[in-house]
Amino acid sequence: MKALTVIGARPQFVKAAVLSKAMSLAGVEEVVVHTGQHYDANMSEVFFTELEMNPPAYDLGVGSGNHGHQTGSILIGIEPVILRERPQVVVVFGDTNSTLAGALAAAKLRIPVAHVEAGLRSFNSGMPEELNRVVADHLSSVLFAPTPVAQENLFREGIARDRVHVVGDVMYDAVLRFGEKAERESRILAVLGCSRGGYILATMHRPDNVDNPATLGIIVDALQKIAERERVILPVHPRTRASLARFDLLQGLNTNVSLIDAVGYLDMLLLERNARVIVTDSGGIQKEAFFCRVPCVTVRTETEWVELVSSGWNAVVPPVNAEALAKAVRDARPPMTAIGSIYGDGNASNRIAESLLSLA
Ligand code: UD1
């Protein structure tokens, strides 16, 4: 069995790391293609090193660009690779432009597509990620849904029932696998002078939040208010750093907000595990907060990860009022409800690998 894996953005490196290991144990031959969507050392290379991944067999080096340009460049780059490698399945993850392009190129070449993290929906078609995930799901032959809610979303859209498998979440596998390594190897708390439970961890990168000066202004204002009482650690995505500078918002962050470059996976895991509250617009970090049993405030109008909201671990707060956002963070506490295994048992990657093997 030969699989061709397409990855390109930060969260995909994490998901692929655990699946690659499971595929190798199951005897699936894997060829990894990095599209180059994320390319800075701290957005890409550090993940390969820390997550003990082999370097990709191909690096398309597409870099940044408008959506059409980025997606088109990946399509152009990946088609000859698929033709040369002739895999029996192409594996894509999540909802990025790399996911969409990888799935489309494979489906047009009549190679079965396997989509990991299938069935997630925000029902907000203004999000590029929503378009990417809907199209990728409908191009896929086998869909690995992390939860029953995701499975239901797929059934409602008419996807054949026998194509969908609820397997749990590979990001949970990753947290279990690399948690101890993070505790052993990361020095981030000492470097930043943070105490366990003594800070708020914040991340922001969605275009809706950071490409609009008024919205980013509200978020900066909220972080500033939070920082009046608690320290804020803010590892910034390059997109966000550029926007903060462009909109002249950097001076709005005082010394109790530590603005640092994007960190690697192990540092991020340690920062997450020890935060009092996490405030984010990332899909993956919402889940990681739950895996680390840290309450989360999601700065959006909706979330795909609805189980986190109904279980009380996540509050969705749109960035329309700085005081309301700051208050949500100040008031966030772990809920009293029992902790269920919402995202599986940490064996999602093994289930996916076994299932891929059976495709052959
Ligand atoms: C992408 C995904 C999003 C995912 C996120 C994780 C899409 C549409 N979005 O968003 O689903 O949650 O990755 O981080 O695919 N940049 C750098 N260096 C890098 C990478 C990016 O400077 O290594 C800058 C570029 O200026 C670029 C901008 O960040 O224009 C945004 O990068 P892009 O690839 O468009 O997607 P993300 O916003 O990271």
Tab-separated table of N, CA, C and O in Angstrom, residues 162-257:
chain	number	residue	atom	x	y	z
A	162	ASP	N	-21.004	4.535	4.103
A	162	ASP	CA	-19.893	3.593	4.249
A	162	ASP	C	-18.531	4.228	3.969
A	162	ASP	O	-17.501	3.590	4.116
A	163	ARG	N	-18.527	5.498	3.571
A	163	ARG	CA	-17.237	6.164	3.354
A	163	ARG	C	-16.728	6.844	4.624
A	163	ARG	O	-15.585	7.290	4.684
A	164	VAL	N	-17.606	6.993	5.613
A	164	VAL	CA	-17.265	7.801	6.792
A	164	VAL	C	-16.905	6.905	7.987
A	164	VAL	O	-17.622	5.947	8.284
A	165	HIS	N	-15.797	7.236	8.631
A	165	HIS	CA	-15.378	6.490	9.824
A	165	HIS	C	-15.119	7.482	10.955
A	165	HIS	O	-14.330	8.411	10.778
A	166	VAL	N	-15.781	7.267	12.089
A	166	VAL	CA	-15.476	8.104	13.267
A	166	VAL	C	-14.289	7.456	13.972
A	166	VAL	O	-14.385	6.318	14.432
A	167	VAL	N	-13.170	8.182	14.037
A	167	VAL	CA	-11.938	7.566	14.554
A	167	VAL	C	-11.366	8.272	15.780
A	167	VAL	O	-10.421	7.793	16.399
A	168	GLY	N	-11.909	9.457	16.125
A	168	GLY	CA	-11.274	10.292	17.151
A	168	GLY	C	-10.374	11.313	16.468
A	168	GLY	O	-10.334	11.397	15.243
A	169	ASP	N	-9.659	12.065	17.299
A	169	ASP	CA	-8.897	13.201	16.779
A	169	ASP	C	-7.397	12.947	16.851
A	169	ASP	O	-6.865	12.685	17.930
A	170	VAL	N	-6.727	13.063	15.705
A	170	VAL	CA	-5.269	12.806	15.701
A	170	VAL	C	-4.503	13.831	16.544
A	170	VAL	O	-3.404	13.546	17.026
A	171	MET	N	-5.092	15.025	16.760
A	171	MET	CA	-4.387	16.011	17.588
A	171	MET	C	-4.345	15.575	19.054
A	171	MET	O	-3.443	15.958	19.797
A	172	TYR	N	-5.329	14.777	19.448
A	172	TYR	CA	-5.297	14.216	20.803
A	172	TYR	C	-4.165	13.196	20.898
A	172	TYR	O	-3.406	13.175	21.877
A	173	ASP	N	-4.034	12.373	19.860
A	173	ASP	CA	-2.915	11.417	19.824
A	173	ASP	C	-1.593	12.165	20.020
A	173	ASP	O	-0.713	11.727	20.770
A	174	ALA	N	-1.462	13.305	19.327
A	174	ALA	CA	-0.195	14.058	19.355
A	174	ALA	C	0.080	14.620	20.757
A	174	ALA	O	1.211	14.554	21.247
A	175	VAL	N	-0.960	15.148	21.391
A	175	VAL	CA	-0.778	15.706	22.737
A	175	VAL	C	-0.339	14.611	23.711
A	175	VAL	O	0.563	14.799	24.537
A	176	LEU	N	-0.950	13.430	23.577
A	176	LEU	CA	-0.566	12.321	24.464
A	176	LEU	C	0.864	11.877	24.177
A	176	LEU	O	1.631	11.575	25.076
A	177	ARG	N	1.200	11.854	22.885
A	177	ARG	CA	2.511	11.318	22.532
A	177	ARG	C	3.645	12.281	22.893
A	177	ARG	O	4.736	11.860	23.276
A	178	PHE	N	3.404	13.599	22.749
A	178	PHE	CA	4.512	14.550	22.910
A	178	PHE	C	4.463	15.355	24.214
A	178	PHE	O	5.349	16.172	24.450
A	179	GLY	N	3.442	15.111	25.046
A	179	GLY	CA	3.309	15.875	26.292
A	179	GLY	C	4.526	15.746	27.197
A	179	GLY	O	5.062	16.745	27.688
A	180	GLU	N	4.975	14.508	27.390
A	180	GLU	CA	6.114	14.299	28.295
A	180	GLU	C	7.392	14.889	27.729
A	180	GLU	O	8.206	15.464	28.443
A	181	LYS	N	7.533	14.752	26.408
A	181	LYS	CA	8.720	15.313	25.758
A	181	LYS	C	8.745	16.833	25.952
A	181	LYS	O	9.801	17.427	26.193
A	182	ALA	N	7.579	17.454	25.860
A	182	ALA	CA	7.506	18.905	26.065
A	182	ALA	C	7.939	19.257	27.485
A	182	ALA	O	8.725	20.186	27.696
A	183	GLU	N	7.447	18.499	28.459
A	183	GLU	CA	7.820	18.764	29.859
A	183	GLU	C	9.335	18.611	30.046
A	183	GLU	O	9.960	19.362	30.779
A	184	ARG	N	9.908	17.620	29.374
A	184	ARG	CA	11.341	17.337	29.508
A	184	ARG	C	12.202	18.372	28.804
A	184	ARG	O	13.198	18.828	29.326
A	185	GLU	N	11.807	18.747	27.601
A	185	GLU	CA	12.726	19.505	26.743
A	185	GLU	C	12.455	21.000	26.639
A	185	GLU	O	13.366	21.770	26.348
A	186	SER	N	11.213	21.433	26.823
A	186	SER	CA	10.936	22.857	26.617
A	186	SER	C	11.405	23.684	27.811
A	186	SER	O	11.166	23.335	28.963
A	187	ARG	N	12.067	24.784	27.507
A	187	ARG	CA	12.534	25.709	28.558
A	187	ARG	C	11.720	27.001	28.539
A	187	ARG	O	12.109	27.985	29.153
A	188	ILE	N	10.594	26.993	27.829
A	188	ILE	CA	9.902	28.246	27.540
A	188	ILE	C	9.419	28.965	28.803
A	188	ILE	O	9.474	30.193	28.874
A	189	LEU	N	8.976	28.214	29.815
A	189	LEU	CA	8.460	28.877	31.016
A	189	LEU	C	9.584	29.641	31.720
A	189	LEU	O	9.411	30.792	32.137
A	190	ALA	N	10.755	29.002	31.800
A	190	ALA	CA	11.898	29.662	32.444
A	190	ALA	C	12.353	30.859	31.613
A	190	ALA	O	12.631	31.940	32.150
A	191	VAL	N	12.401	30.686	30.306
A	191	VAL	CA	12.858	31.772	29.432
A	191	VAL	C	11.957	32.998	29.584
A	191	VAL	O	12.418	34.136	29.644
A	192	LEU	N	10.649	32.746	29.668
A	192	LEU	CA	9.709	33.874	29.770
A	192	LEU	C	9.483	34.316	31.217
A	192	LEU	O	8.819	35.321	31.473
A	193	GLY	N	9.990	33.518	32.160
A	193	GLY	CA	9.774	33.836	33.574
A	193	GLY	C	8.319	33.666	33.975
A	193	GLY	O	7.778	34.466	34.741
A	194	CYS	N	7.691	32.618	33.444
A	194	CYS	CA	6.257	32.371	33.733
A	194	CYS	C	6.117	31.329	34.826
A	194	CYS	O	6.852	30.340	34.848
A	195	SER	N	5.116	31.515	35.680
A	195	SER	CA	4.824	30.467	36.658
A	195	SER	C	3.665	29.627	36.138
A	195	SER	O	2.858	30.104	35.330
A	196	ARG	N	3.581	28.394	36.610
A	196	ARG	CA	2.511	27.499	36.177
A	196	ARG	C	1.170	28.048	36.638
A	196	ARG	O	0.983	28.325	37.816
A	197	GLY	N	0.261	28.229	35.687
A	197	GLY	CA	-1.066	28.761	36.009
A	197	GLY	C	-1.075	30.272	36.198
A	197	GLY	O	-2.101	30.845	36.562
A	198	GLY	N	0.048	30.925	35.918
A	198	GLY	CA	0.162	32.350	36.239
A	198	GLY	C	0.090	33.280	35.041
A	198	GLY	O	0.630	34.387	35.098
A	199	TYR	N	-0.513	32.851	33.946
A	199	TYR	CA	-0.590	33.731	32.767
A	199	TYR	C	-1.735	33.290	31.853
A	199	TYR	O	-2.261	32.176	31.976
A	200	ILE	N	-2.072	34.194	30.958
A	200	ILE	CA	-3.060	33.922	29.917
A	200	ILE	C	-2.287	33.719	28.616
A	200	ILE	O	-1.393	34.522	28.294
A	201	LEU	N	-2.598	32.653	27.884
A	201	LEU	CA	-1.950	32.410	26.588
A	201	LEU	C	-2.898	32.863	25.479
A	201	LEU	O	-4.071	32.465	25.462
A	202	ALA	N	-2.401	33.714	24.585
A	202	ALA	CA	-3.256	34.241	23.510
A	202	ALA	C	-2.632	33.970	22.144
A	202	ALA	O	-1.411	34.095	21.984
A	203	THR	N	-3.461	33.558	21.173
A	203	THR	CA	-2.995	33.474	19.776
A	203	THR	C	-4.105	33.994	18.868
A	203	THR	O	-5.284	33.808	19.152
A	204	MET	N	-3.718	34.642	17.788
A	204	MET	CA	-4.680	35.212	16.829
A	204	MET	C	-4.079	35.130	15.438
A	204	MET	O	-2.938	35.554	15.248
A	205	HIS	N	-4.791	34.575	14.479
A	205	HIS	CA	-4.241	34.614	13.119
A	205	HIS	C	-5.298	34.656	12.022
A	205	HIS	O	-4.965	34.822	10.861
A	206	ARG	N	-6.574	34.478	12.367
A	206	ARG	CA	-7.575	34.387	11.291
A	206	ARG	C	-7.705	35.716	10.567
A	206	ARG	O	-7.772	36.773	11.191
A	207	PRO	N	-7.788	35.653	9.231
A	207	PRO	CA	-7.923	36.888	8.450
A	207	PRO	C	-9.055	37.780	8.960
A	207	PRO	O	-8.882	38.997	9.071
A	208	ASP	N	-10.194	37.203	9.338
A	208	ASP	CA	-11.320	38.003	9.836
A	208	ASP	C	-10.921	38.834	11.051
A	208	ASP	O	-11.456	39.909	11.281
A	209	ASN	N	-10.013	38.301	11.872
A	209	ASN	CA	-9.608	38.990	13.096
A	209	ASN	C	-8.418	39.921	12.895
A	209	ASN	O	-8.348	40.966	13.534
A	210	VAL	N	-7.490	39.516	12.041
A	210	VAL	CA	-6.235	40.290	12.018
A	210	VAL	C	-6.050	41.131	10.758
A	210	VAL	O	-5.151	41.963	10.714
A	211	ASP	N	-6.902	40.953	9.751
A	211	ASP	CA	-6.731	41.759	8.530
A	211	ASP	C	-7.556	43.047	8.572
A	211	ASP	O	-7.480	43.861	7.645
A	212	ASN	N	-8.372	43.205	9.605
A	212	ASN	CA	-9.254	44.365	9.707
A	212	ASN	C	-8.791	45.225	10.897
A	212	ASN	O	-8.776	44.765	12.033
A	213	PRO	N	-8.393	46.480	10.645
A	213	PRO	CA	-7.811	47.295	11.730
A	213	PRO	C	-8.765	47.501	12.906
A	213	PRO	O	-8.326	47.503	14.070
A	214	ALA	N	-10.067	47.657	12.633
A	214	ALA	CA	-11.008	47.905	13.732
A	214	ALA	C	-11.094	46.661	14.628
A	214	ALA	O	-11.020	46.744	15.865
A	215	THR	N	-11.224	45.479	14.003
A	215	THR	CA	-11.339	44.238	14.780
A	215	THR	C	-10.047	43.955	15.541
A	215	THR	O	-10.082	43.636	16.742
A	216	LEU	N	-8.918	44.088	14.851
A	216	LEU	CA	-7.649	43.825	15.541
A	216	LEU	C	-7.453	44.840	16.676
A	216	LEU	O	-6.923	44.498	17.740
A	217	GLY	N	-7.929	46.064	16.467
A	217	GLY	CA	-7.859	47.099	17.510
A	217	GLY	C	-8.635	46.675	18.752
A	217	GLY	O	-8.169	46.853	19.885
A	218	ILE	N	-9.808	46.097	18.555
A	218	ILE	CA	-10.621	45.633	19.693
A	218	ILE	C	-9.890	44.508	20.430
A	218	ILE	O	-9.841	44.460	21.664
A	219	ILE	N	-9.298	43.605	19.664
A	219	ILE	CA	-8.591	42.477	20.293
A	219	ILE	C	-7.389	42.990	21.101
A	219	ILE	O	-7.162	42.566	22.242
A	220	VAL	N	-6.644	43.916	20.526
A	220	VAL	CA	-5.483	44.487	21.231
A	220	VAL	C	-5.949	45.182	22.510
A	220	VAL	O	-5.348	45.026	23.590
A	221	ASP	N	-7.035	45.910	22.403
A	221	ASP	CA	-7.612	46.599	23.553
A	221	ASP	C	-7.990	45.596	24.656
A	221	ASP	O	-7.727	45.820	25.851
A	222	ALA	N	-8.593	44.493	24.237
A	222	ALA	CA	-9.009	43.461	25.202
A	222	ALA	C	-7.776	42.850	25.874
A	222	ALA	O	-7.750	42.674	27.108
A	223	LEU	N	-6.745	42.561	25.093
A	223	LEU	CA	-5.528	41.971	25.673
A	223	LEU	C	-4.912	42.933	26.675
A	223	LEU	O	-4.417	42.538	27.745
A	224	GLN	N	-4.959	44.204	26.317
A	224	GLN	CA	-4.442	45.248	27.199
A	224	GLN	C	-5.207	45.261	28.534
A	224	GLN	O	-4.612	45.338	29.606
A	225	LYS	N	-6.509	45.146	28.454
A	225	LYS	CA	-7.333	45.141	29.682
A	225	LYS	C	-7.035	43.892	30.515
A	225	LYS	O	-6.959	43.959	31.741
A	226	ILE	N	-6.900	42.759	29.836
A	226	ILE	CA	-6.583	41.513	30.563
A	226	ILE	C	-5.245	41.682	31.278
A	226	ILE	O	-5.080	41.287	32.439
A	227	ALA	N	-4.291	42.305	30.566
A	227	ALA	CA	-2.925	42.438	31.099
A	227	ALA	C	-2.846	43.385	32.294
A	227	ALA	O	-1.834	43.425	32.994
A	228	GLU	N	-3.893	44.165	32.534
A	228	GLU	CA	-3.885	45.016	33.730
A	228	GLU	C	-3.884	44.148	34.992
A	228	GLU	O	-3.436	44.576	36.050
A	229	ARG	N	-4.420	42.906	34.865
A	229	ARG	CA	-4.486	42.037	36.059
A	229	ARG	C	-3.636	40.769	35.957
A	229	ARG	O	-3.229	40.219	36.963
A	230	GLU	N	-3.470	40.280	34.721
A	230	GLU	CA	-2.737	39.021	34.561
A	230	GLU	C	-1.773	39.151	33.385
A	230	GLU	O	-2.083	39.811	32.393
A	231	ARG	N	-0.666	38.462	33.479
A	231	ARG	CA	0.307	38.472	32.385
A	231	ARG	C	-0.271	37.771	31.162
A	231	ARG	O	-0.962	36.755	31.291
A	232	VAL	N	0.016	38.304	29.983
A	232	VAL	CA	-0.448	37.696	28.730
A	232	VAL	C	0.766	37.298	27.898
A	232	VAL	O	1.674	38.101	27.694
A	233	ILE	N	0.783	36.052	27.435
A	233	ILE	CA	1.836	35.583	26.521
A	233	ILE	C	1.194	35.465	25.138
A	233	ILE	O	0.190	34.770	24.959
A	234	LEU	N	1.784	36.136	24.169
A	234	LEU	CA	1.182	36.219	22.826
A	234	LEU	C	2.195	35.791	21.757
A	234	LEU	O	2.946	36.623	21.242
A	235	PRO	N	2.237	34.488	21.422
A	235	PRO	CA	3.117	34.083	20.312
A	235	PRO	C	2.432	34.458	18.995
A	235	PRO	O	1.317	34.028	18.750
A	236	VAL	N	3.108	35.255	18.180
A	236	VAL	CA	2.394	35.786	17.000
A	236	VAL	C	2.734	35.089	15.696
A	236	VAL	O	3.899	34.867	15.353
A	237	HIS	N	1.700	34.774	14.958
A	237	HIS	CA	1.764	34.292	13.575
A	237	HIS	C	2.314	35.440	12.721
A	237	HIS	O	2.016	36.608	12.995
A	238	PRO	N	3.106	35.140	11.685
A	238	PRO	CA	3.672	36.228	10.864
A	238	PRO	C	2.594	37.159	10.282
A	238	PRO	O	2.813	38.369	10.178
A	239	ARG	N	1.447	36.597	9.936
A	239	ARG	CA	0.353	37.432	9.409
A	239	ARG	C	-0.059	38.493	10.440
A	239	ARG	O	-0.265	39.666	10.104
A	240	THR	N	-0.152	38.066	11.696
A	240	THR	CA	-0.591	38.968	12.767
A	240	THR	C	0.466	40.024	13.057
A	240	THR	O	0.148	41.205	13.240
A	241	ARG	N	1.712	39.597	13.066
A	241	ARG	CA	2.786	40.567	13.332
A	241	ARG	C	2.769	41.660	12.264
A	241	ARG	O	2.860	42.856	12.575
A	242	ALA	N	2.593	41.237	11.014
A	242	ALA	CA	2.565	42.215	9.919
A	242	ALA	C	1.381	43.175	10.090
A	242	ALA	O	1.518	44.388	9.900
A	243	SER	N	0.220	42.656	10.475
A	243	SER	CA	-0.957	43.512	10.645
A	243	SER	C	-0.782	44.482	11.814
A	243	SER	O	-1.163	45.648	11.725
A	244	LEU	N	-0.221	43.997	12.926
A	244	LEU	CA	-0.018	44.879	14.093
A	244	LEU	C	0.870	46.059	13.712
A	244	LEU	O	0.609	47.201	14.107
A	245	ALA	N	1.891	45.775	12.900
A	245	ALA	CA	2.788	46.856	12.475
A	245	ALA	C	2.065	47.769	11.475
A	245	ALA	O	2.093	48.996	11.613
A	246	ARG	N	1.376	47.165	10.507
A	246	ARG	CA	0.711	47.946	9.451
A	246	ARG	C	-0.349	48.879	10.029
A	246	ARG	O	-0.495	50.007	9.592
A	247	PHE	N	-1.090	48.399	11.016
A	247	PHE	CA	-2.181	49.207	11.589
A	247	PHE	C	-1.717	50.022	12.811
A	247	PHE	O	-2.531	50.579	13.531
A	248	ASP	N	-0.403	50.019	13.036
A	248	ASP	CA	0.157	50.836	14.102
A	248	ASP	C	-0.412	50.470	15.479
A	248	ASP	O	-0.756	51.350	16.274
A	249	LEU	N	-0.529	49.174	15.730
A	249	LEU	CA	-1.170	48.733	16.977
A	249	LEU	C	-0.175	48.191	18.006
A	249	LEU	O	-0.557	47.846	19.119
A	250	LEU	N	1.108	48.132	17.605
A	250	LEU	CA	2.078	47.515	18.516
A	250	LEU	C	2.215	48.286	19.822
A	250	LEU	O	2.378	47.699	20.888
A	251	GLN	N	2.116	49.616	19.736
A	251	GLN	CA	2.297	50.418	20.956
A	251	GLN	C	1.104	50.266	21.897
A	251	GLN	O	1.165	50.680	23.052
A	252	GLY	N	0.004	49.619	21.404
A	252	GLY	CA	-1.167	49.379	22.262
A	252	GLY	C	-0.956	48.225	23.236
A	252	GLY	O	-1.798	47.971	24.089
A	253	LEU	N	0.155	47.531	23.089
A	253	LEU	CA	0.390	46.378	23.970
A	253	LEU	C	1.438	46.743	25.013
A	253	LEU	O	2.568	47.076	24.661
A	254	ASN	N	1.099	46.694	26.274
A	254	ASN	CA	2.043	47.145	27.308
A	254	ASN	C	2.998	46.024	27.719
A	254	ASN	O	2.973	44.926	27.154
A	255	THR	N	3.804	46.305	28.697
A	255	THR	CA	4.878	45.366	29.041
A	255	THR	C	4.356	44.074	29.666
A	255	THR	O	5.075	43.086	29.723
A	256	ASN	N	3.116	44.063	30.135
A	256	ASN	CA	2.580	42.827	30.700
A	256	ASN	C	2.033	41.901	29.609
A	256	ASN	O	1.508	40.841	29.895
A	257	VAL	N	2.135	42.348	28.350
A	257	VAL	CA	1.826	41.465	27.214
A	257	VAL	C	3.164	41.108	26.573
A	257	VAL	O	3.853	41.977	26.046
